[in-house]
Amino acid sequence: MEEGLLRHENDRDDRRITACVILSTFVAVCSSFSYGCANGYTSGAETAIMKELDLSMAQFSAFGSFLNLGGAVGALFSGQLAVILGRRRTLWACDLFCIFGWLSIAFAKNVLWLDLGRISLGIGVGLTSYVVPVYIAEITPKHVRGAFSASTLLLQNSGISLIYFFGTVINWRVLAVIGALPCFIPVIGIYFIPESPRWLAKIGSVKEVENSLHRLRGKDADVSDEAAEIQVGIGLMLIQQLSGASGITYYSNAIFRKAGFSERLGSMIFGVFVIPKALVGLILVDRWGRRPLLLASAVGMSIGSLLIGVSFTLQEMNLFPEFIPVFVFINILVYFGFFAIGIGGLPWIIMSEIFPINIKVSAGSIVALTSWTTGWFVSYGFNFMFEWSAQGTFYIFAMVGGLSLLFIWMLVPETKGQSLEELQASLTGTT
């Protein structure tokens, strides 16, 4: 029955964007906003937390990296939960973990509750990183799938922006409460959005598939063809994490200090910068395609990392000291600008597109686990690497960027403008 369902999408109905699709996407990406807050939190809160709770650098580095450790745990079970509970209920579980994590951090009296909250938050965002792009990819029409999926990165960057902009002026406990607030929207909103029709088809709920599609495509839409049809990632995730983004995001203030640039000014400018840079990717993803953006992203990140490394080399040689702080800051913006348009979010989008429904659980879980485990190593080791050699750290990131360019050029397929079933047929050589 599953294989007989849904063979060719109806072009006229496929181009419709209903209010239900917009609402469903908004509810899902609110979790991504909290994800962004979690990523930026340690940068602005570093000094205050270490002082109030009397933490050493090693303890604070562990606290920062526990987001990735929890993320690895969440990623390990994300695919299976998404199958057993469905996409909607898994989204609900994500937000419960995040709410507990944020509140545990906000009211922590010692390092134990601080770390427990960070791990719980990590489990929540680990689940989020898998289920949100999968849910959005499965409910949106193919001609806007890329842009709607890229909205997850826009909301992540909005969360980072909020934390960076206010992190140096708002108490770290209040900041944690602010991070929890967006999680309450999906907790309530989940009851007003439909389940993924592809998940419903997988479990054999034919009538519910049609009901879900009618909500997503419109009551008068002809969903018979779509109802009859609906039945590399690890490499991209390694690139995403080994390029150093987690470490730079978590501990950007340490980089500003080392370069001699104002931490408060740097955080505020960066907080303003992250939203428009994410919008660029959102606009271009369905115009240029995934591969060109990934290639441009790899080149830009590699150049940005290389120039930061050169800046710290010149600083050690005591050359151009008056220019080094600004030059480092500008190249951090270059690095993150190119990260946002490609490698920052597209690996998750491509993962949600290329895996067939029958292996999406196992493959998605493995890819997400790879991302979070690698991210933990990078986020925990960054401070130690940076103390060892600031320039060496960024030269390593630049080398990873160069290798990622080769990987993308040789192995990553273009997925723009194809339905999920067309993609799976082309990748497996079937019709």
CSV table of C-alpha atoms in Angstrom, one decimal:
chain,number,residue,atom,x,y,z
A,1,MET,CA,0.0,0.0,0.0
A,2,GLU,CA,2.8,2.4,0.9
A,3,GLU,CA,4.6,1.9,-2.4
A,4,GLY,CA,1.4,2.3,-4.4
A,5,LEU,CA,0.7,5.7,-2.7
A,6,LEU,CA,1.5,9.1,-4.2
A,7,ARG,CA,3.6,8.9,-7.4
A,8,HIS,CA,3.7,12.3,-9.2
A,9,GLU,CA,3.0,15.7,-7.6
A,10,ASN,CA,0.3,17.9,-9.1
A,11,ASP,CA,2.2,21.0,-10.3
A,12,ARG,CA,-0.8,23.4,-9.9
A,13,ASP,CA,-1.4,22.4,-6.2
A,14,ASP,CA,2.3,22.0,-5.5
A,15,ARG,CA,2.9,25.7,-5.9
A,16,ARG,CA,0.3,26.7,-3.3
A,17,ILE,CA,1.5,28.1,0.0
A,18,THR,CA,-1.3,27.9,2.5
A,19,ALA,CA,-1.6,29.6,5.9
A,20,CYS,CA,-1.3,26.1,7.5
A,21,VAL,CA,2.2,25.6,5.9
A,22,ILE,CA,3.3,29.0,7.2
A,23,LEU,CA,1.9,28.4,10.7
A,24,SER,CA,3.4,24.9,10.9
A,25,THR,CA,6.8,26.1,9.8
A,26,PHE,CA,6.7,29.0,12.3
A,27,VAL,CA,5.8,26.7,15.2
A,28,ALA,CA,8.6,24.3,14.3
A,29,VAL,CA,11.3,27.0,13.9
A,30,CYS,CA,10.6,28.6,17.2
A,31,SER,CA,12.7,25.6,18.6
A,32,SER,CA,15.5,26.8,16.3
A,33,PHE,CA,15.4,30.2,17.9
A,34,SER,CA,16.1,28.6,21.3
A,35,TYR,CA,18.9,26.6,19.7
A,36,GLY,CA,20.5,29.8,18.5
A,37,CYS,CA,20.2,31.3,22.0
A,38,ALA,CA,22.0,28.2,23.4
A,39,ASN,CA,24.8,28.6,20.9
A,40,GLY,CA,25.5,32.2,21.8
A,41,TYR,CA,24.8,32.0,25.5
A,42,THR,CA,28.3,31.1,26.7
A,43,SER,CA,30.0,33.9,25.0
A,44,GLY,CA,28.1,36.7,26.7
A,45,ALA,CA,27.7,35.0,30.0
A,46,GLU,CA,31.3,33.7,30.4
A,47,THR,CA,32.7,36.3,32.7
A,48,ALA,CA,29.7,36.7,35.0
A,49,ILE,CA,29.1,32.9,35.4
A,50,MET,CA,32.8,32.2,36.2
A,51,LYS,CA,32.9,35.0,38.8
A,52,GLU,CA,29.6,34.2,40.5
A,53,LEU,CA,30.0,30.4,40.7
A,54,ASP,CA,33.8,30.5,41.0
A,55,LEU,CA,34.4,28.3,37.9
A,56,SER,CA,37.8,27.6,36.4
A,57,MET,CA,38.4,27.8,32.7
A,58,ALA,CA,38.3,24.0,32.5
A,59,GLN,CA,35.0,23.9,34.3
A,60,PHE,CA,33.5,26.6,32.0
A,61,SER,CA,34.8,24.9,28.9
A,62,ALA,CA,33.2,21.7,30.1
A,63,PHE,CA,29.9,23.6,30.7
A,64,GLY,CA,30.0,25.1,27.2
A,65,SER,CA,30.8,21.8,25.5
A,66,PHE,CA,28.0,19.9,27.4
A,67,LEU,CA,25.6,21.4,24.9
A,68,ASN,CA,27.2,19.3,22.2
A,69,LEU,CA,27.4,16.2,24.6
A,70,GLY,CA,23.7,16.5,25.2
A,71,GLY,CA,23.2,17.1,21.5
A,72,ALA,CA,24.9,13.8,20.7
A,73,VAL,CA,22.5,12.0,23.1
A,74,GLY,CA,19.5,13.7,21.6
A,75,ALA,CA,20.8,13.0,18.0
A,76,LEU,CA,21.3,9.3,18.9
A,77,PHE,CA,17.5,8.9,19.7
A,78,SER,CA,16.1,11.6,17.4
A,79,GLY,CA,15.3,9.4,14.4
A,80,GLN,CA,13.7,6.7,16.4
A,81,LEU,CA,11.6,9.1,18.5
A,82,ALA,CA,10.5,10.9,15.2
A,83,VAL,CA,9.3,7.5,14.0
A,84,ILE,CA,7.7,6.2,17.2
A,85,LEU,CA,6.1,9.5,18.4
A,86,GLY,CA,5.8,11.2,15.0
A,87,ARG,CA,7.3,14.6,14.0
A,88,ARG,CA,4.9,16.7,16.1
A,89,ARG,CA,5.3,14.9,19.4
A,90,THR,CA,9.0,14.8,19.0
A,91,LEU,CA,9.0,18.6,18.5
A,92,TRP,CA,7.0,18.8,21.8
A,93,ALA,CA,9.7,16.7,23.6
A,94,CYS,CA,12.4,18.9,22.2
A,95,ASP,CA,10.9,21.9,23.9
A,96,LEU,CA,10.3,20.2,27.2
A,97,PHE,CA,14.0,19.3,27.4
A,98,CYS,CA,15.0,22.9,26.4
A,99,ILE,CA,12.6,24.5,29.0
A,100,PHE,CA,14.0,22.3,31.8
A,101,GLY,CA,17.6,23.1,30.7
A,102,TRP,CA,17.2,26.8,30.5
A,103,LEU,CA,15.4,27.0,33.9
A,104,SER,CA,18.0,24.8,35.5
A,105,ILE,CA,20.7,27.2,34.3
A,106,ALA,CA,18.7,30.2,35.4
A,107,PHE,CA,18.3,29.0,38.9
A,108,ALA,CA,21.6,27.1,39.3
A,109,LYS,CA,23.3,27.5,42.7
A,110,ASN,CA,26.3,25.4,41.8
A,111,VAL,CA,28.1,23.8,38.8
A,112,LEU,CA,26.1,20.6,39.0
A,113,TRP,CA,22.8,22.2,38.2
A,114,LEU,CA,24.5,24.4,35.6
A,115,ASP,CA,25.9,21.4,33.8
A,116,LEU,CA,22.7,19.4,34.1
A,117,GLY,CA,20.8,22.3,32.5
A,118,ARG,CA,23.3,22.6,29.7
A,119,ILE,CA,23.1,18.8,29.0
A,120,SER,CA,19.3,18.9,29.0
A,121,LEU,CA,19.3,21.9,26.7
A,122,GLY,CA,21.7,19.9,24.5
A,123,ILE,CA,19.4,16.9,24.3
A,124,GLY,CA,16.6,19.3,23.3
A,125,VAL,CA,18.5,21.0,20.5
A,126,GLY,CA,20.0,17.7,19.4
A,127,LEU,CA,16.4,16.5,18.8
A,128,THR,CA,15.6,19.8,17.2
A,129,SER,CA,18.5,19.7,14.8
A,130,TYR,CA,17.1,16.5,13.2
A,131,VAL,CA,13.3,16.7,13.5
A,132,VAL,CA,12.7,20.4,12.5
A,133,PRO,CA,14.3,20.3,9.0
A,134,VAL,CA,12.8,16.9,8.4
A,135,TYR,CA,9.3,18.1,9.4
A,136,ILE,CA,9.6,21.2,7.3
A,137,ALA,CA,10.9,19.3,4.3
A,138,GLU,CA,8.0,16.9,4.5
A,139,ILE,CA,5.2,19.5,4.7
A,140,THR,CA,6.3,22.2,2.3
A,141,PRO,CA,5.8,22.4,-1.5
A,142,LYS,CA,9.0,21.6,-3.4
A,143,HIS,CA,9.5,25.0,-5.0
A,144,VAL,CA,9.8,26.7,-1.6
A,145,ARG,CA,11.2,23.8,0.4
A,146,GLY,CA,14.7,25.2,0.4
A,147,ALA,CA,13.7,28.7,1.6
A,148,PHE,CA,11.3,27.3,4.3
A,149,SER,CA,13.9,24.9,5.5
A,150,ALA,CA,16.5,27.7,5.6
A,151,SER,CA,14.2,29.6,7.9
A,152,THR,CA,15.6,27.3,10.6
A,153,LEU,CA,19.0,29.0,10.2
A,154,LEU,CA,17.4,32.4,10.2
A,155,LEU,CA,15.8,31.7,13.5
A,156,GLN,CA,19.0,30.2,14.9
A,157,ASN,CA,20.8,33.4,14.0
A,158,SER,CA,18.0,35.5,15.4
A,159,GLY,CA,18.6,33.7,18.7
A,160,ILE,CA,22.3,34.2,18.5
A,161,SER,CA,21.8,37.9,17.7
A,162,LEU,CA,19.6,38.4,20.7
A,163,ILE,CA,22.1,36.8,23.1
A,164,TYR,CA,25.1,38.6,21.6
A,165,PHE,CA,23.4,42.0,21.6
A,166,PHE,CA,22.1,41.8,25.2
A,167,GLY,CA,24.4,39.2,26.7
A,168,THR,CA,26.9,41.7,28.0
A,169,VAL,CA,24.3,44.0,29.6
A,170,ILE,CA,21.7,41.5,31.0
A,171,ASN,CA,22.3,39.3,34.0
A,172,TRP,CA,23.1,35.7,32.9
A,173,ARG,CA,20.2,34.2,34.8
A,174,VAL,CA,17.7,36.6,33.2
A,175,LEU,CA,19.3,35.7,29.8
A,176,ALA,CA,18.6,32.0,30.4
A,177,VAL,CA,14.9,32.8,31.2
A,178,ILE,CA,14.7,34.7,27.9
A,179,GLY,CA,16.2,31.7,26.1
A,180,ALA,CA,13.4,29.5,27.5
A,181,LEU,CA,10.5,31.8,26.4
A,182,PRO,CA,10.4,30.8,22.7
A,183,CYS,CA,10.1,27.1,23.7
A,184,PHE,CA,6.6,27.8,25.1
A,185,ILE,CA,5.2,28.7,21.6
A,186,PRO,CA,5.7,25.1,20.1
A,187,VAL,CA,4.5,23.5,23.3
A,188,ILE,CA,1.1,25.2,22.7
A,189,GLY,CA,1.3,25.6,18.9
A,190,ILE,CA,1.9,21.8,18.3
A,191,TYR,CA,-1.8,21.2,18.9
A,192,PHE,CA,-2.8,23.5,15.9
A,193,ILE,CA,-0.5,22.0,13.2
A,194,PRO,CA,-0.8,18.8,11.2
A,195,GLU,CA,1.4,15.8,11.4
A,196,SER,CA,3.8,15.1,8.5
A,197,PRO,CA,1.9,13.4,5.7
A,198,ARG,CA,5.0,11.3,4.9
A,199,TRP,CA,5.2,10.0,8.4
A,200,LEU,CA,1.5,9.2,8.3
A,201,ALA,CA,2.0,7.3,5.0
A,202,LYS,CA,4.8,5.4,6.5
A,203,ILE,CA,2.6,4.0,9.3
A,204,GLY,CA,-0.2,3.3,6.8
A,205,SER,CA,-2.7,6.0,7.9
A,206,VAL,CA,-4.1,6.6,4.3
A,207,LYS,CA,-7.1,8.7,5.4
A,208,GLU,CA,-5.0,10.8,7.7
A,209,VAL,CA,-2.4,11.4,4.9
A,210,GLU,CA,-5.2,13.0,2.8
A,211,ASN,CA,-6.5,15.0,5.8
A,212,SER,CA,-3.0,16.3,6.5
A,213,LEU,CA,-2.4,17.2,2.8
A,214,HIS,CA,-5.7,19.0,2.6
A,215,ARG,CA,-4.7,21.1,5.6
A,216,LEU,CA,-1.3,21.8,4.1
A,217,ARG,CA,-2.3,22.3,0.4
A,218,GLY,CA,-5.8,23.7,0.9
A,219,LYS,CA,-9.3,22.0,1.2
A,220,ASP,CA,-10.0,22.3,-2.5
A,221,ALA,CA,-6.6,21.1,-3.7
A,222,ASP,CA,-6.3,17.9,-5.7
A,223,VAL,CA,-4.0,15.8,-3.5
A,224,SER,CA,-4.7,12.4,-5.2
A,225,ASP,CA,-1.4,12.4,-7.2
A,226,GLU,CA,0.6,13.6,-4.2
A,227,ALA,CA,-1.2,11.1,-2.0
A,228,ALA,CA,-0.2,8.4,-4.4
A,229,GLU,CA,3.5,9.4,-4.4
A,230,ILE,CA,4.6,10.1,-0.8
A,231,GLN,CA,5.4,6.7,0.6
A,232,VAL,CA,26.7,12.1,1.9
A,233,GLY,CA,25.2,13.6,5.0
A,234,ILE,CA,28.1,12.6,7.4
A,235,GLY,CA,30.7,14.4,5.3
A,236,LEU,CA,28.8,17.6,5.4
A,237,MET,CA,28.3,17.5,9.1
A,238,LEU,CA,32.0,16.9,9.7
A,239,ILE,CA,32.8,19.9,7.6
A,240,GLN,CA,30.2,22.0,9.5
A,241,GLN,CA,31.8,21.2,12.9
A,242,LEU,CA,35.5,20.8,12.1
A,243,SER,CA,35.5,24.3,10.4
A,244,GLY,CA,35.4,25.6,14.0
A,245,ALA,CA,32.0,27.3,14.0
A,246,SER,CA,31.0,25.9,17.4
A,247,GLY,CA,34.2,27.0,19.2
A,248,ILE,CA,34.2,30.5,17.6
A,249,THR,CA,30.5,31.0,18.4
A,250,TYR,CA,30.7,29.8,22.0
A,251,TYR,CA,33.9,31.8,22.8
A,252,SER,CA,33.9,34.8,20.5
A,253,ASN,CA,34.6,37.2,23.4
A,254,ALA,CA,37.8,35.3,24.1
A,255,ILE,CA,38.9,36.0,20.5
A,256,PHE,CA,37.9,39.6,20.8
A,257,ARG,CA,40.0,39.9,24.0
A,258,LYS,CA,43.0,38.2,22.4
A,259,ALA,CA,42.8,40.6,19.4
A,260,GLY,CA,42.4,43.6,21.6
A,261,PHE,CA,38.9,44.4,20.3
A,262,SER,CA,36.1,45.6,22.7
A,263,GLU,CA,34.0,42.6,23.8
A,264,ARG,CA,30.8,44.6,24.3
A,265,LEU,CA,31.1,46.4,21.0
A,266,GLY,CA,32.0,43.2,19.1
A,267,SER,CA,29.1,41.3,20.6
A,268,MET,CA,26.6,44.0,19.8
A,269,ILE,CA,27.8,44.5,16.2
A,270,PHE,CA,27.9,40.7,15.7
A,271,GLY,CA,24.4,40.5,17.2
A,272,VAL,CA,23.1,42.9,14.6
A,273,PHE,CA,25.0,41.2,11.8
A,274,VAL,CA,23.8,37.7,12.2
A,275,ILE,CA,20.2,38.2,11.1
A,276,PRO,CA,20.8,39.9,7.7
A,277,LYS,CA,23.5,37.3,6.9
A,278,ALA,CA,21.0,34.5,7.5
A,279,LEU,CA,18.5,36.3,5.3
A,280,VAL,CA,20.9,36.2,2.4
A,281,GLY,CA,21.0,32.4,2.5
A,282,LEU,CA,17.2,32.2,2.9
A,283,ILE,CA,16.8,34.3,-0.3
A,284,LEU,CA,19.4,32.5,-2.4
A,285,VAL,CA,18.9,28.8,-1.5
A,286,ASP,CA,16.1,28.2,-4.0
A,287,ARG,CA,17.6,30.6,-6.6
A,288,TRP,CA,21.2,29.5,-6.8
A,289,GLY,CA,20.8,26.0,-5.5
A,290,ARG,CA,22.5,24.1,-2.7
A,291,ARG,CA,25.9,23.3,-4.4
A,292,PRO,CA,26.9,26.8,-5.4
A,293,LEU,CA,26.1,28.2,-1.9
A,294,LEU,CA,28.0,25.4,-0.3
A,295,LEU,CA,31.0,26.0,-2.5
A,296,ALA,CA,31.0,29.7,-2.0
A,297,SER,CA,30.6,29.1,1.8
A,298,ALA,CA,33.6,26.8,1.9
A,299,VAL,CA,35.8,29.3,0.0
A,300,GLY,CA,34.7,32.3,2.1
A,301,MET,CA,35.2,30.5,5.5
A,302,SER,CA,38.6,29.2,4.4
A,303,ILE,CA,39.7,32.7,3.5
A,304,GLY,CA,38.3,34.2,6.6
A,305,SER,CA,40.0,31.7,8.9
A,306,LEU,CA,43.3,32.1,7.0
A,307,LEU,CA,43.2,35.9,7.4
A,308,ILE,CA,42.4,35.6,11.1
A,309,GLY,CA,45.4,33.3,11.5
A,310,VAL,CA,47.6,35.8,9.6
A,311,SER,CA,46.3,38.6,11.9
A,312,PHE,CA,47.4,36.7,15.0
A,313,THR,CA,50.7,35.9,13.4
A,314,LEU,CA,51.3,39.6,12.8
A,315,GLN,CA,50.3,40.3,16.4
A,316,GLU,CA,52.9,38.0,17.7
A,317,MET,CA,55.5,39.7,15.5
A,318,ASN,CA,54.2,43.1,16.8
A,319,LEU,CA,53.5,44.3,13.3
A,320,PHE,CA,50.6,46.7,12.5
A,321,PRO,CA,49.2,46.6,16.1
A,322,GLU,CA,46.8,49.4,15.5
A,323,PHE,CA,45.1,47.5,12.7
A,324,ILE,CA,45.0,43.9,14.1
A,325,PRO,CA,41.9,44.3,16.4
A,326,VAL,CA,39.7,45.6,13.6
A,327,PHE,CA,41.2,43.2,11.0
A,328,VAL,CA,40.4,40.2,13.2
A,329,PHE,CA,36.9,41.4,13.9
A,330,ILE,CA,36.2,42.0,10.2
A,331,ASN,CA,37.4,38.6,9.2
A,332,ILE,CA,35.2,37.0,11.9
A,333,LEU,CA,32.3,38.7,10.2
A,334,VAL,CA,33.5,37.4,6.8
A,335,TYR,CA,33.8,33.8,8.3
A,336,PHE,CA,30.3,33.8,9.8
A,337,GLY,CA,28.8,35.6,6.7
A,338,PHE,CA,29.9,32.8,4.5
A,339,PHE,CA,29.1,30.1,7.1
A,340,ALA,CA,25.5,31.3,7.2
A,341,ILE,CA,24.8,31.1,3.5
A,342,GLY,CA,25.9,27.5,3.1
A,343,ILE,CA,27.7,25.2,5.6
A,344,GLY,CA,25.8,26.6,8.6
A,345,GLY,CA,22.4,25.3,7.6
A,346,LEU,CA,22.4,23.5,4.2
A,347,PRO,CA,23.8,20.2,5.5
A,348,TRP,CA,20.7,19.8,7.6
A,349,ILE,CA,18.5,20.7,4.7
A,350,ILE,CA,20.2,18.3,2.3
A,351,MET,CA,20.1,15.5,4.9
A,352,SER,CA,16.3,15.9,5.2
A,353,GLU,CA,16.1,15.8,1.3
A,354,ILE,CA,18.4,12.9,0.3
A,355,PHE,CA,17.5,10.2,2.7
A,356,PRO,CA,14.5,7.9,1.6
A,357,ILE,CA,11.8,7.5,4.2
A,358,ASN,CA,12.8,3.8,4.8
A,359,ILE,CA,16.3,4.8,6.0
A,360,LYS,CA,15.7,8.3,7.3
A,361,VAL,CA,15.7,7.1,10.9
A,362,SER,CA,19.0,5.3,11.0
A,363,ALA,CA,20.8,7.6,8.5
A,364,GLY,CA,19.5,10.8,10.0
A,365,SER,CA,20.4,9.6,13.5
A,366,ILE,CA,23.9,8.7,12.5
A,367,VAL,CA,24.5,12.0,10.7
A,368,ALA,CA,23.1,14.1,13.6
A,369,LEU,CA,25.2,12.1,16.1
A,370,THR,CA,28.3,12.7,14.0
A,371,SER,CA,27.5,16.4,14.0
A,372,TRP,CA,27.0,16.7,17.7
A,373,THR,CA,29.9,14.4,18.7
A,374,THR,CA,32.3,16.3,16.5
A,375,GLY,CA,30.9,19.6,17.8
A,376,TRP,CA,31.6,18.5,21.4
A,377,PHE,CA,35.3,17.9,20.6
A,378,VAL,CA,35.6,21.3,18.9
A,379,SER,CA,33.7,23.3,21.5
A,380,TYR,CA,35.6,21.6,24.4
A,381,GLY,CA,39.0,21.8,22.8
A,382,PHE,CA,38.8,25.3,21.3
A,383,ASN,CA,39.9,27.2,24.4
A,384,PHE,CA,42.9,24.9,24.9
A,385,MET,CA,43.8,25.1,21.2
A,386,PHE,CA,43.4,28.9,21.3
A,387,GLU,CA,45.7,29.1,24.3
A,388,TRP,CA,48.2,26.8,22.6
A,389,SER,CA,48.3,28.9,19.4
A,390,ALA,CA,45.7,31.4,18.3
A,391,GLN,CA,47.1,31.6,14.7
A,392,GLY,CA,47.6,27.8,14.5
A,393,THR,CA,43.9,27.2,15.5
A,394,PHE,CA,42.7,29.3,12.6
A,395,TYR,CA,45.2,27.8,10.1
A,396,ILE,CA,43.7,24.4,11.0
A,397,PHE,CA,40.2,25.7,10.4
A,398,ALA,CA,41.3,27.2,7.0
A,399,MET,CA,42.8,23.9,6.0
A,400,VAL,CA,39.4,22.2,6.8
A,401,GLY,CA,37.7,24.8,4.6
A,402,GLY,CA,40.0,23.9,1.7
A,403,LEU,CA,39.3,20.2,2.1
A,404,SER,CA,35.6,20.8,2.4
A,405,LEU,CA,35.7,22.6,-1.0
A,406,LEU,CA,37.0,19.4,-2.6
A,407,PHE,CA,34.5,17.3,-0.9
A,408,ILE,CA,31.5,19.4,-1.9
A,409,TRP,CA,32.7,19.7,-5.5
A,410,MET,CA,33.2,15.9,-5.9
A,411,LEU,CA,30.4,14.3,-3.9
A,412,VAL,CA,27.5,16.6,-3.0
A,413,PRO,CA,24.5,16.5,-5.3
A,414,GLU,CA,22.2,19.4,-6.3
A,415,THR,CA,18.7,19.0,-4.7
A,416,LYS,CA,17.1,22.3,-5.8
A,417,GLY,CA,13.6,22.2,-7.3
A,418,GLN,CA,13.0,18.4,-7.0
A,419,SER,CA,10.4,16.6,-5.0
A,420,LEU,CA,11.7,14.3,-2.2
A,421,GLU,CA,10.6,11.3,-4.3
A,422,GLU,CA,12.3,12.6,-7.5
A,423,LEU,CA,15.5,13.1,-5.5
A,424,GLN,CA,15.5,9.6,-4.0
A,425,ALA,CA,14.8,8.1,-7.5
A,426,SER,CA,17.7,10.0,-9.1
A,427,LEU,CA,20.1,9.1,-6.3
A,428,THR,CA,19.2,5.4,-6.4
A,429,GLY,CA,19.0,5.2,-10.2
A,430,THR,CA,15.3,4.2,-10.2
A,431,THR,CA,12.3,5.8,-11.8
